Amino acid sequence: MIKYLGSKRRLIPDILTRVEALEGVNSVCDLFSGTSRVGQALKRTGRYVHANDHLAFARVLAETFVATDSHTVDYAALTDAIARLNRLPGQPGYFAQKFSEEAQFFQAENAARMDTIRQAIEKEPEELRPILLTSLMLAADRVDSTTGVQMAYLKQWAPRSFEPMVLQTPELLPGPGVATQVDALELAPNIDADLVYLDPPYNQHRYVGNYHVWETLVLNDEPETYGKANKRIDVRTRPSVFNQKRTAREALAELIGSLRCRYLLLSFNDEGYVSLPEIEAMLGAWGEFQATAIPYRRYVGASIGIHNREGEKVGQVSHLHNHEWLFVAKRSR
Ligand SMILES: C[S@@+](CC[C@H](N)C(=O)[O-])C[C@H]1O[C@@H](n2cnc3c(N)ncnc32)[C@H](O)[C@@H]1O
């Protein structure tokens, strides 16, 4: 899976234990799906999953890992397509210029192959495209030269960046599911699921800025860029209300208040804009709830250190652990 800030990989066993303890949870909506890891884990338990995120690359990951039923995939066509894409020679284009020459996210050879492969995917059958795009994203992520976010690239090439980029067949899961790309506040009142899992951003860092290369790779729209990292110009104009201190608390209260599901599961980070008592008040108004604090290693950047845009270490991280709270709520209305 791609490196992702706030990924709940290590929290999945705790999430599953809590869901298994509830009665009658056959369908789940992962409303801020990101990598869709949580949705995938729930799909593996046989539940019907709806994964949603407002970013295009996250929708593609969800289309692959949540909405695709592996039983319906033409594996012969998929493996043929992946082998064909892997054989394509690199032809430098937008990606090579923006993300290798000007900003050193990828080595020239790999970036040129990203250009060729991205264009070639457009000519593949429609039902294979999300899977092939996912395969390309995962392959590019394995040879990038970052600390795990795309706000900056490393000053010295990461050792992994010297490896040739190789697309692999993603591991697909059996069973139906659905993937959408809708603003969470807009979708919330219309969600048809027994349980909704909420994992909103908790601070000012916009995911579209942190992962702008994936958004551009998926949208294939060759946008105008700004800054040293060549971020998409629309990073400035695609805010999330959850990334602004002024609006985050009210947005979360509105979101929770509009959910009509039977159960709600919420991940909450104690370093965020919304305080613990504020969350408790929102959930108390919605139903009965239980909370657990789980000690958690902070985001990958915290252990790597604080770097400037040139990739130089510029500061000390104050602490490496915090608490991730898991709330389970049952609606009383
Ligand atoms: C903490 S991450 C989720 C991580 C995910 N649970 C995982 O394990 O990969 C928060 C996600 O919320 C998405 N997001 C932010 N604002 C949103 C909005 N208004 N509507 C829908 N998704 C949003 C971001 O794109 C990001 O992927």
mmCIF file of C-alpha atoms and ligand atoms in Angstrom:
data_model
loop_
_atom_site.group_PDB
_atom_site.id
_atom_site.type_symbol
_atom_site.label_atom_id
_atom_site.label_comp_id
_atom_site.label_asym_id
_atom_site.label_seq_id
_atom_site.Cartn_x
_atom_site.Cartn_y
_atom_site.Cartn_z
ATOM 1 C CA MET A 1 0.000 0.000 0.000
ATOM 2 C CA ILE A 2 1.155 3.604 -0.509
ATOM 3 C CA LYS A 3 2.760 5.424 2.410
ATOM 4 C CA TYR A 4 -0.038 7.519 3.942
ATOM 5 C CA LEU A 5 -0.106 9.958 6.807
ATOM 6 C CA GLY A 6 -2.761 8.926 9.308
ATOM 7 C CA SER A 7 -3.123 5.447 7.846
ATOM 8 C CA LYS A 8 -4.855 3.226 10.391
ATOM 9 C CA ARG A 9 -2.864 0.079 9.573
ATOM 10 C CA ARG A 10 -1.852 -0.574 13.175
ATOM 11 C CA LEU A 11 -5.304 0.249 14.519
ATOM 12 C CA ILE A 12 -7.121 -2.318 12.368
ATOM 13 C CA PRO A 13 -7.121 -5.176 14.944
ATOM 14 C CA ASP A 14 -8.695 -2.805 17.510
ATOM 15 C CA ILE A 15 -11.255 -1.608 14.962
ATOM 16 C CA LEU A 16 -12.207 -5.172 13.999
ATOM 17 C CA THR A 17 -12.569 -6.264 17.630
ATOM 18 C CA ARG A 18 -14.990 -3.419 18.254
ATOM 19 C CA VAL A 19 -17.048 -4.051 15.124
ATOM 20 C CA GLU A 20 -17.247 -7.804 15.871
ATOM 21 C CA ALA A 21 -18.640 -7.012 19.331
ATOM 22 C CA LEU A 22 -21.652 -5.206 17.819
ATOM 23 C CA GLU A 23 -24.839 -6.894 16.705
ATOM 24 C CA GLY A 24 -26.223 -6.675 13.206
ATOM 25 C CA VAL A 25 -23.360 -4.908 11.402
ATOM 26 C CA ASN A 26 -23.578 -6.256 7.853
ATOM 27 C CA SER A 27 -22.715 -3.085 5.984
ATOM 28 C CA VAL A 28 -20.142 -0.411 6.706
ATOM 29 C CA CYS A 29 -19.255 2.972 5.246
ATOM 30 C CA ASP A 30 -15.601 4.091 5.527
ATOM 31 C CA LEU A 31 -16.355 7.779 4.996
ATOM 32 C CA PHE A 32 -12.772 9.158 4.924
ATOM 33 C CA SER A 33 -11.202 6.106 3.321
ATOM 34 C CA GLY A 34 -7.696 7.359 2.299
ATOM 35 C CA THR A 35 -5.828 4.149 1.454
ATOM 36 C CA SER A 36 -9.121 2.254 2.111
ATOM 37 C CA ARG A 37 -7.235 -0.076 4.459
ATOM 38 C CA VAL A 38 -9.995 -0.053 7.035
ATOM 39 C CA GLY A 39 -12.645 -0.715 4.392
ATOM 40 C CA GLN A 40 -10.532 -3.556 3.024
ATOM 41 C CA ALA A 41 -10.153 -5.129 6.477
ATOM 42 C CA LEU A 42 -13.918 -4.962 6.966
ATOM 43 C CA LYS A 43 -14.556 -6.356 3.490
ATOM 44 C CA ARG A 44 -12.326 -9.311 4.421
ATOM 45 C CA THR A 45 -14.773 -10.129 7.233
ATOM 46 C CA GLY A 46 -17.510 -10.575 4.611
ATOM 47 C CA ARG A 47 -19.277 -7.273 5.226
ATOM 48 C CA TYR A 48 -20.531 -5.021 2.442
ATOM 49 C CA VAL A 49 -18.311 -1.922 2.349
ATOM 50 C CA HIS A 50 -18.815 1.557 0.903
ATOM 51 C CA ALA A 51 -15.515 3.496 0.806
ATOM 52 C CA ASN A 52 -15.568 7.251 0.220
ATOM 53 C CA ASP A 53 -12.974 10.015 0.067
ATOM 54 C CA HIS A 54 -12.990 13.421 -1.605
ATOM 55 C CA LEU A 55 -9.729 12.790 -3.482
ATOM 56 C CA ALA A 56 -9.512 11.080 -6.870
ATOM 57 C CA PHE A 57 -6.534 8.825 -6.091
ATOM 58 C CA ALA A 58 -8.258 7.589 -2.928
ATOM 59 C CA ARG A 59 -11.359 6.758 -4.984
ATOM 60 C CA VAL A 60 -9.180 4.750 -7.382
ATOM 61 C CA LEU A 61 -7.657 2.797 -4.466
ATOM 62 C CA ALA A 62 -11.177 2.138 -3.128
ATOM 63 C CA GLU A 63 -12.431 1.108 -6.573
ATOM 64 C CA THR A 64 -9.633 -1.447 -6.703
ATOM 65 C CA PHE A 65 -9.613 -2.823 -3.187
ATOM 66 C CA VAL A 66 -13.222 -2.333 -2.059
ATOM 67 C CA ALA A 67 -15.518 -2.029 -5.091
ATOM 68 C CA THR A 68 -13.857 -4.671 -7.277
ATOM 69 C CA ASP A 69 -15.093 -8.221 -6.778
ATOM 70 C CA SER A 70 -12.055 -10.428 -7.472
ATOM 71 C CA HIS A 71 -14.409 -13.193 -8.730
ATOM 72 C CA THR A 72 -15.430 -10.995 -11.648
ATOM 73 C CA VAL A 73 -11.922 -9.938 -12.717
ATOM 74 C CA ASP A 74 -10.438 -11.259 -15.944
ATOM 75 C CA TYR A 75 -7.042 -12.159 -14.447
ATOM 76 C CA ALA A 76 -5.578 -13.268 -17.769
ATOM 77 C CA ALA A 77 -6.316 -9.828 -19.258
ATOM 78 C CA LEU A 78 -5.049 -8.092 -16.101
ATOM 79 C CA THR A 79 -1.712 -9.943 -15.951
ATOM 80 C CA ASP A 80 -1.245 -9.443 -19.706
ATOM 81 C CA ALA A 81 -1.860 -5.710 -19.325
ATOM 82 C CA ILE A 82 0.570 -5.424 -16.396
ATOM 83 C CA ALA A 83 3.283 -7.322 -18.303
ATOM 84 C CA ARG A 84 2.677 -5.113 -21.351
ATOM 85 C CA LEU A 85 2.920 -1.900 -19.283
ATOM 86 C CA ASN A 86 6.116 -3.119 -17.595
ATOM 87 C CA ARG A 87 7.759 -3.637 -20.992
ATOM 88 C CA LEU A 88 7.032 -0.097 -22.244
ATOM 89 C CA PRO A 89 10.131 2.083 -22.677
ATOM 90 C CA GLY A 90 10.081 5.454 -20.942
ATOM 91 C CA GLN A 91 9.220 8.529 -22.994
ATOM 92 C CA PRO A 92 9.770 11.685 -20.905
ATOM 93 C CA GLY A 93 6.711 13.947 -20.680
ATOM 94 C CA TYR A 94 4.906 15.996 -18.022
ATOM 95 C CA PHE A 95 5.850 13.675 -15.153
ATOM 96 C CA ALA A 96 9.517 13.485 -16.062
ATOM 97 C CA GLN A 97 9.692 17.256 -16.307
ATOM 98 C CA LYS A 98 7.695 18.102 -13.167
ATOM 99 C CA PHE A 99 8.630 15.269 -10.813
ATOM 100 C CA SER A 100 12.153 14.375 -11.835
ATOM 101 C CA GLU A 101 13.852 17.268 -13.637
ATOM 102 C CA GLU A 102 12.346 20.159 -11.660
ATOM 103 C CA ALA A 103 11.456 18.386 -8.393
ATOM 104 C CA GLN A 104 13.394 15.218 -7.639
ATOM 105 C CA PHE A 105 10.621 12.877 -6.493
ATOM 106 C CA PHE A 106 11.616 10.091 -8.918
ATOM 107 C CA GLN A 107 14.724 9.128 -10.882
ATOM 108 C CA ALA A 108 14.548 10.175 -14.556
ATOM 109 C CA GLU A 109 14.094 6.657 -15.928
ATOM 110 C CA ASN A 110 11.222 5.828 -13.573
ATOM 111 C CA ALA A 111 9.496 9.191 -14.149
ATOM 112 C CA ALA A 112 9.697 8.737 -17.928
ATOM 113 C CA ARG A 113 8.111 5.294 -17.529
ATOM 114 C CA MET A 114 5.366 6.802 -15.363
ATOM 115 C CA ASP A 115 4.623 9.120 -18.307
ATOM 116 C CA THR A 116 4.400 6.322 -20.845
ATOM 117 C CA ILE A 117 2.502 3.901 -18.613
ATOM 118 C CA ARG A 118 -0.024 6.543 -17.506
ATOM 119 C CA GLN A 119 -0.940 7.319 -21.112
ATOM 120 C CA ALA A 120 -1.042 3.617 -22.046
ATOM 121 C CA ILE A 121 -3.515 2.861 -19.224
ATOM 122 C CA GLU A 122 -6.065 5.098 -21.001
ATOM 123 C CA LYS A 123 -6.095 2.585 -23.856
ATOM 124 C CA GLU A 124 -6.783 -0.412 -21.599
ATOM 125 C CA PRO A 125 -10.350 -1.715 -21.015
ATOM 126 C CA GLU A 126 -12.304 0.559 -18.675
ATOM 127 C CA GLU A 127 -12.870 -2.106 -16.004
ATOM 128 C CA LEU A 128 -9.114 -2.668 -15.656
ATOM 129 C CA ARG A 129 -8.129 0.999 -15.432
ATOM 130 C CA PRO A 130 -8.566 1.570 -11.671
ATOM 131 C CA ILE A 131 -6.609 -1.633 -10.953
ATOM 132 C CA LEU A 132 -3.823 -0.622 -13.352
ATOM 133 C CA LEU A 133 -3.696 2.907 -11.925
ATOM 134 C CA THR A 134 -3.458 1.431 -8.429
ATOM 135 C CA SER A 135 -0.678 -0.852 -9.608
ATOM 136 C CA LEU A 136 1.169 2.179 -11.050
ATOM 137 C CA MET A 137 0.700 4.233 -7.855
ATOM 138 C CA LEU A 138 1.960 1.389 -5.656
ATOM 139 C CA ALA A 139 4.936 0.763 -7.967
ATOM 140 C CA ALA A 140 5.865 4.471 -8.062
ATOM 141 C CA ASP A 141 5.489 4.723 -4.266
ATOM 142 C CA ARG A 142 8.062 1.922 -3.840
ATOM 143 C CA VAL A 143 10.692 3.960 -5.760
ATOM 144 C CA ASP A 144 9.937 7.518 -4.608
ATOM 145 C CA SER A 145 12.399 9.800 -2.857
ATOM 146 C CA THR A 146 10.348 11.272 -0.003
ATOM 147 C CA THR A 147 9.786 10.739 3.717
ATOM 148 C CA GLY A 148 6.236 9.588 2.967
ATOM 149 C CA VAL A 149 4.620 12.928 2.116
ATOM 150 C CA GLN A 150 4.909 14.858 -1.147
ATOM 151 C CA MET A 151 5.271 18.341 0.363
ATOM 152 C CA ALA A 152 8.989 17.868 -0.291
ATOM 153 C CA TYR A 153 11.472 15.446 -1.783
ATOM 154 C CA LEU A 154 14.751 14.386 -0.198
ATOM 155 C CA LYS A 155 17.906 16.341 -0.872
ATOM 156 C CA GLN A 156 19.837 13.103 -1.367
ATOM 157 C CA TRP A 157 18.144 10.410 -3.437
ATOM 158 C CA ALA A 158 16.494 7.718 -1.291
ATOM 159 C CA PRO A 159 18.253 4.360 -1.895
ATOM 160 C CA ARG A 160 14.937 2.821 -3.093
ATOM 161 C CA SER A 161 14.651 5.415 -5.875
ATOM 162 C CA PHE A 162 17.515 3.718 -7.783
ATOM 163 C CA GLU A 163 15.414 0.554 -8.198
ATOM 164 C CA PRO A 164 13.508 0.151 -11.456
ATOM 165 C CA MET A 165 9.759 0.697 -11.072
ATOM 166 C CA VAL A 166 7.868 -2.598 -11.436
ATOM 167 C CA LEU A 167 4.078 -2.882 -11.597
ATOM 168 C CA GLN A 168 2.574 -5.852 -9.776
ATOM 169 C CA THR A 169 -0.924 -7.339 -9.684
ATOM 170 C CA PRO A 170 -2.704 -5.881 -6.633
ATOM 171 C CA GLU A 171 -4.276 -8.365 -4.232
ATOM 172 C CA LEU A 172 -8.008 -8.096 -4.876
ATOM 173 C CA LEU A 173 -10.778 -9.201 -2.529
ATOM 174 C CA PRO A 174 -13.896 -11.229 -3.259
ATOM 175 C CA GLY A 175 -17.340 -9.749 -2.856
ATOM 176 C CA PRO A 176 -19.146 -6.592 -3.927
ATOM 177 C CA GLY A 177 -18.595 -3.083 -2.586
ATOM 178 C CA VAL A 178 -18.819 0.515 -3.660
ATOM 179 C CA ALA A 179 -16.379 3.432 -3.984
ATOM 180 C CA THR A 180 -17.358 7.105 -4.182
ATOM 181 C CA GLN A 181 -15.645 10.491 -4.286
ATOM 182 C CA VAL A 182 -18.007 12.857 -2.493
ATOM 183 C CA ASP A 183 -17.564 15.432 0.246
ATOM 184 C CA ALA A 184 -18.255 13.677 3.564
ATOM 185 C CA LEU A 185 -20.718 16.325 4.759
ATOM 186 C CA GLU A 186 -22.739 15.990 1.587
ATOM 187 C CA LEU A 187 -22.778 12.187 1.681
ATOM 188 C CA ALA A 188 -23.411 11.707 5.410
ATOM 189 C CA PRO A 189 -27.240 12.150 5.503
ATOM 190 C CA ASN A 190 -27.683 9.680 2.621
ATOM 191 C CA ILE A 191 -25.449 6.844 3.800
ATOM 192 C CA ASP A 192 -27.146 3.483 3.834
ATOM 193 C CA ALA A 193 -24.998 1.354 6.167
ATOM 194 C CA ASP A 194 -25.306 -0.238 9.603
ATOM 195 C CA LEU A 195 -22.071 1.365 10.772
ATOM 196 C CA VAL A 196 -20.117 4.417 9.647
ATOM 197 C CA TYR A 197 -16.402 4.678 10.356
ATOM 198 C CA LEU A 198 -15.106 8.248 10.694
ATOM 199 C CA ASP A 199 -11.413 9.057 10.352
ATOM 200 C CA PRO A 200 -11.314 12.738 9.345
ATOM 201 C CA PRO A 201 -8.127 14.797 9.056
ATOM 202 C CA TYR A 202 -7.327 16.372 12.388
ATOM 203 C CA ASN A 203 -4.990 19.254 11.552
ATOM 204 C CA GLN A 204 -4.060 21.789 8.859
ATOM 205 C CA HIS A 205 -2.210 19.375 6.575
ATOM 206 C CA ARG A 206 -4.274 18.903 3.437
ATOM 207 C CA TYR A 207 -4.146 15.462 1.927
ATOM 208 C CA VAL A 208 -4.331 16.874 -1.596
ATOM 209 C CA GLY A 209 -1.084 18.780 -0.884
ATOM 210 C CA ASN A 210 0.596 15.882 0.879
ATOM 211 C CA TYR A 211 -0.230 13.512 -1.993
ATOM 212 C CA HIS A 212 -0.480 15.871 -4.974
ATOM 213 C CA VAL A 213 1.629 13.585 -7.193
ATOM 214 C CA TRP A 214 -0.926 10.755 -6.868
ATOM 215 C CA GLU A 215 -3.808 13.142 -7.529
ATOM 216 C CA THR A 216 -2.099 14.398 -10.699
ATOM 217 C CA LEU A 217 -1.179 10.873 -11.775
ATOM 218 C CA VAL A 218 -4.782 9.713 -11.469
ATOM 219 C CA LEU A 219 -6.425 12.838 -12.931
ATOM 220 C CA ASN A 220 -3.835 12.956 -15.751
ATOM 221 C CA ASP A 221 -4.698 16.612 -16.253
ATOM 222 C CA GLU A 222 -1.185 18.105 -16.416
ATOM 223 C CA PRO A 223 -2.063 20.979 -14.071
ATOM 224 C CA GLU A 224 -0.186 24.201 -13.561
ATOM 225 C CA THR A 225 2.009 23.827 -10.473
ATOM 226 C CA TYR A 226 3.576 25.986 -7.775
ATOM 227 C CA GLY A 227 6.391 25.831 -5.226
ATOM 228 C CA LYS A 228 9.482 23.701 -5.073
ATOM 229 C CA ALA A 229 7.473 20.482 -4.858
ATOM 230 C CA ASN A 230 5.439 21.391 -7.974
ATOM 231 C CA LYS A 231 2.105 21.037 -6.216
ATOM 232 C CA ARG A 232 -1.081 21.236 -8.261
ATOM 233 C CA ILE A 233 -2.396 24.774 -8.368
ATOM 234 C CA ASP A 234 -5.776 23.587 -7.063
ATOM 235 C CA VAL A 235 -4.192 22.460 -3.786
ATOM 236 C CA ARG A 236 -4.802 26.087 -2.826
ATOM 237 C CA THR A 237 -8.478 26.015 -3.752
ATOM 238 C CA ARG A 238 -9.572 22.539 -2.636
ATOM 239 C CA PRO A 239 -9.722 22.934 1.124
ATOM 240 C CA SER A 240 -11.387 20.532 3.498
ATOM 241 C CA VAL A 241 -13.393 22.097 6.321
ATOM 242 C CA PHE A 242 -11.699 19.522 8.555
ATOM 243 C CA ASN A 243 -8.285 21.107 7.859
ATOM 244 C CA GLN A 244 -9.236 24.491 9.278
ATOM 245 C CA LYS A 245 -9.292 25.217 12.977
ATOM 246 C CA ARG A 246 -12.136 27.681 12.476
ATOM 247 C CA THR A 247 -14.465 25.147 10.849
ATOM 248 C CA ALA A 248 -13.346 21.670 11.979
ATOM 249 C CA ARG A 249 -15.395 21.406 15.186
ATOM 250 C CA GLU A 250 -18.622 22.661 13.657
ATOM 251 C CA ALA A 251 -18.174 20.438 10.591
ATOM 252 C CA LEU A 252 -17.665 17.334 12.695
ATOM 253 C CA ALA A 253 -20.706 18.163 14.844
ATOM 254 C CA GLU A 254 -22.824 18.650 11.710
ATOM 255 C CA LEU A 255 -21.499 15.420 10.214
ATOM 256 C CA ILE A 256 -22.205 13.302 13.287
ATOM 257 C CA GLY A 257 -25.638 14.907 13.723
ATOM 258 C CA SER A 258 -26.630 14.002 10.164
ATOM 259 C CA LEU A 259 -25.720 10.290 10.358
ATOM 260 C CA ARG A 260 -28.731 7.961 10.374
ATOM 261 C CA CYS A 261 -26.826 4.690 10.833
ATOM 262 C CA ARG A 262 -27.198 2.440 13.881
ATOM 263 C CA TYR A 263 -23.546 2.571 14.929
ATOM 264 C CA LEU A 264 -20.668 4.953 14.552
ATOM 265 C CA LEU A 265 -16.966 4.265 15.014
ATOM 266 C CA LEU A 266 -14.676 7.270 15.270
ATOM 267 C CA SER A 267 -10.886 7.489 15.314
ATOM 268 C CA PHE A 268 -9.726 10.530 17.144
ATOM 269 C CA ASN A 269 -6.247 11.895 17.566
ATOM 270 C CA ASP A 270 -5.547 13.847 20.723
ATOM 271 C CA GLU A 271 -3.303 16.332 18.887
ATOM 272 C CA GLY A 272 -6.080 17.659 16.677
ATOM 273 C CA TYR A 273 -8.253 20.752 16.390
ATOM 274 C CA VAL A 274 -11.216 19.187 18.197
ATOM 275 C CA SER A 275 -10.790 18.472 21.900
ATOM 276 C CA LEU A 276 -11.763 15.303 23.728
ATOM 277 C CA PRO A 277 -14.623 16.956 25.702
ATOM 278 C CA GLU A 278 -15.967 18.421 22.437
ATOM 279 C CA ILE A 279 -16.025 14.967 20.807
ATOM 280 C CA GLU A 280 -17.699 13.504 23.869
ATOM 281 C CA ALA A 281 -20.399 16.179 23.721
ATOM 282 C CA MET A 282 -21.056 15.470 20.013
ATOM 283 C CA LEU A 283 -21.284 11.722 20.552
ATOM 284 C CA GLY A 284 -23.358 12.121 23.721
ATOM 285 C CA ALA A 285 -25.936 14.062 21.716
ATOM 286 C CA TRP A 286 -26.022 11.252 19.120
ATOM 287 C CA GLY A 287 -26.254 8.211 21.386
ATOM 288 C CA GLU A 288 -24.483 6.060 23.953
ATOM 289 C CA PHE A 289 -20.770 5.730 23.486
ATOM 290 C CA GLN A 290 -17.643 4.048 24.797
ATOM 291 C CA ALA A 291 -14.108 5.366 24.387
ATOM 292 C CA THR A 292 -10.713 3.666 24.481
ATOM 293 C CA ALA A 293 -7.298 5.335 24.339
ATOM 294 C CA ILE A 294 -4.739 3.363 22.361
ATOM 295 C CA PRO A 295 -1.042 4.344 22.605
ATOM 296 C CA TYR A 296 0.103 5.062 19.079
ATOM 297 C CA ARG A 297 3.421 5.799 17.370
ATOM 298 C CA ARG A 298 3.202 9.198 15.742
ATOM 299 C CA TYR A 299 3.226 9.712 11.980
ATOM 300 C CA VAL A 300 6.252 8.411 10.076
ATOM 301 C CA GLY A 301 7.704 11.930 9.732
ATOM 302 C CA ALA A 302 7.940 12.176 13.496
ATOM 303 C CA SER A 303 10.423 9.340 13.715
ATOM 304 C CA ILE A 304 12.311 10.543 10.651
ATOM 305 C CA GLY A 305 12.544 14.094 12.021
ATOM 306 C CA ILE A 306 11.526 17.540 10.840
ATOM 307 C CA HIS A 307 12.899 18.509 7.430
ATOM 308 C CA ASN A 308 12.868 21.673 5.386
ATOM 309 C CA ARG A 309 11.910 21.772 1.723
ATOM 310 C CA GLU A 310 15.466 20.835 0.754
ATOM 311 C CA GLY A 311 15.145 17.645 2.790
ATOM 312 C CA GLU A 312 17.568 18.862 5.493
ATOM 313 C CA LYS A 313 16.873 17.970 9.098
ATOM 314 C CA VAL A 314 15.916 21.225 10.782
ATOM 315 C CA GLY A 315 14.359 20.381 14.108
ATOM 316 C CA GLN A 316 13.764 17.880 16.865
ATOM 317 C CA VAL A 317 10.429 16.125 17.269
ATOM 318 C CA SER A 318 9.096 16.607 20.793
ATOM 319 C CA HIS A 319 7.611 13.118 21.257
ATOM 320 C CA LEU A 320 7.153 9.933 19.254
ATOM 321 C CA HIS A 321 3.954 8.597 20.809
ATOM 322 C CA ASN A 322 0.470 9.940 21.356
ATOM 323 C CA HIS A 323 -2.975 8.449 21.892
ATOM 324 C CA GLU A 324 -5.406 7.461 19.216
ATOM 325 C CA TRP A 325 -8.898 7.274 20.646
ATOM 326 C CA LEU A 326 -11.506 4.874 19.357
ATOM 327 C CA PHE A 327 -15.116 5.734 20.081
ATOM 328 C CA VAL A 328 -17.966 3.337 19.463
ATOM 329 C CA ALA A 329 -21.414 4.891 19.575
ATOM 330 C CA LYS A 330 -24.926 3.463 19.290
ATOM 331 C CA ARG A 331 -27.601 5.837 18.078
ATOM 332 C CA SER A 332 -30.344 6.507 20.590
ATOM 333 C CA ARG A 333 -32.779 8.336 18.304
HETATM 334 C C1 LIG B 1 -6.855 10.382 8.337
HETATM 335 S S1 LIG B 1 -7.074 10.191 6.597
HETATM 336 C C2 LIG B 1 -7.886 8.647 6.489
HETATM 337 C C3 LIG B 1 -6.919 7.504 6.567
HETATM 338 C C4 LIG B 1 -7.549 6.155 6.319
HETATM 339 N N1 LIG B 1 -8.433 5.753 7.414
HETATM 340 C C5 LIG B 1 -6.470 5.117 6.122
HETATM 341 O O1 LIG B 1 -6.268 4.266 7.024
HETATM 342 O O2 LIG B 1 -5.808 5.155 5.092
HETATM 343 C C6 LIG B 1 -8.345 11.342 6.239
HETATM 344 C C7 LIG B 1 -8.892 11.277 4.820
HETATM 345 O O3 LIG B 1 -9.995 12.176 4.739
HETATM 346 C C8 LIG B 1 -10.066 12.680 3.419
HETATM 347 N N2 LIG B 1 -10.897 13.909 3.464
HETATM 348 C C9 LIG B 1 -10.566 15.134 3.938
HETATM 349 N N3 LIG B 1 -11.608 15.970 3.887
HETATM 350 C C10 LIG B 1 -12.649 15.272 3.363
HETATM 351 C C11 LIG B 1 -13.998 15.592 3.059
HETATM 352 N N4 LIG B 1 -14.490 16.816 3.318
HETATM 353 N N5 LIG B 1 -14.772 14.624 2.535
HETATM 354 C C12 LIG B 1 -14.278 13.385 2.278
HETATM 355 N N6 LIG B 1 -13.003 13.029 2.540
HETATM 356 C C13 LIG B 1 -12.193 13.943 3.077
HETATM 357 C C14 LIG B 1 -8.610 12.905 3.030
HETATM 358 O O4 LIG B 1 -8.441 12.944 1.643
HETATM 359 C C15 LIG B 1 -7.931 11.701 3.714
HETATM 360 O O5 LIG B 1 -7.752 10.651 2.811
#
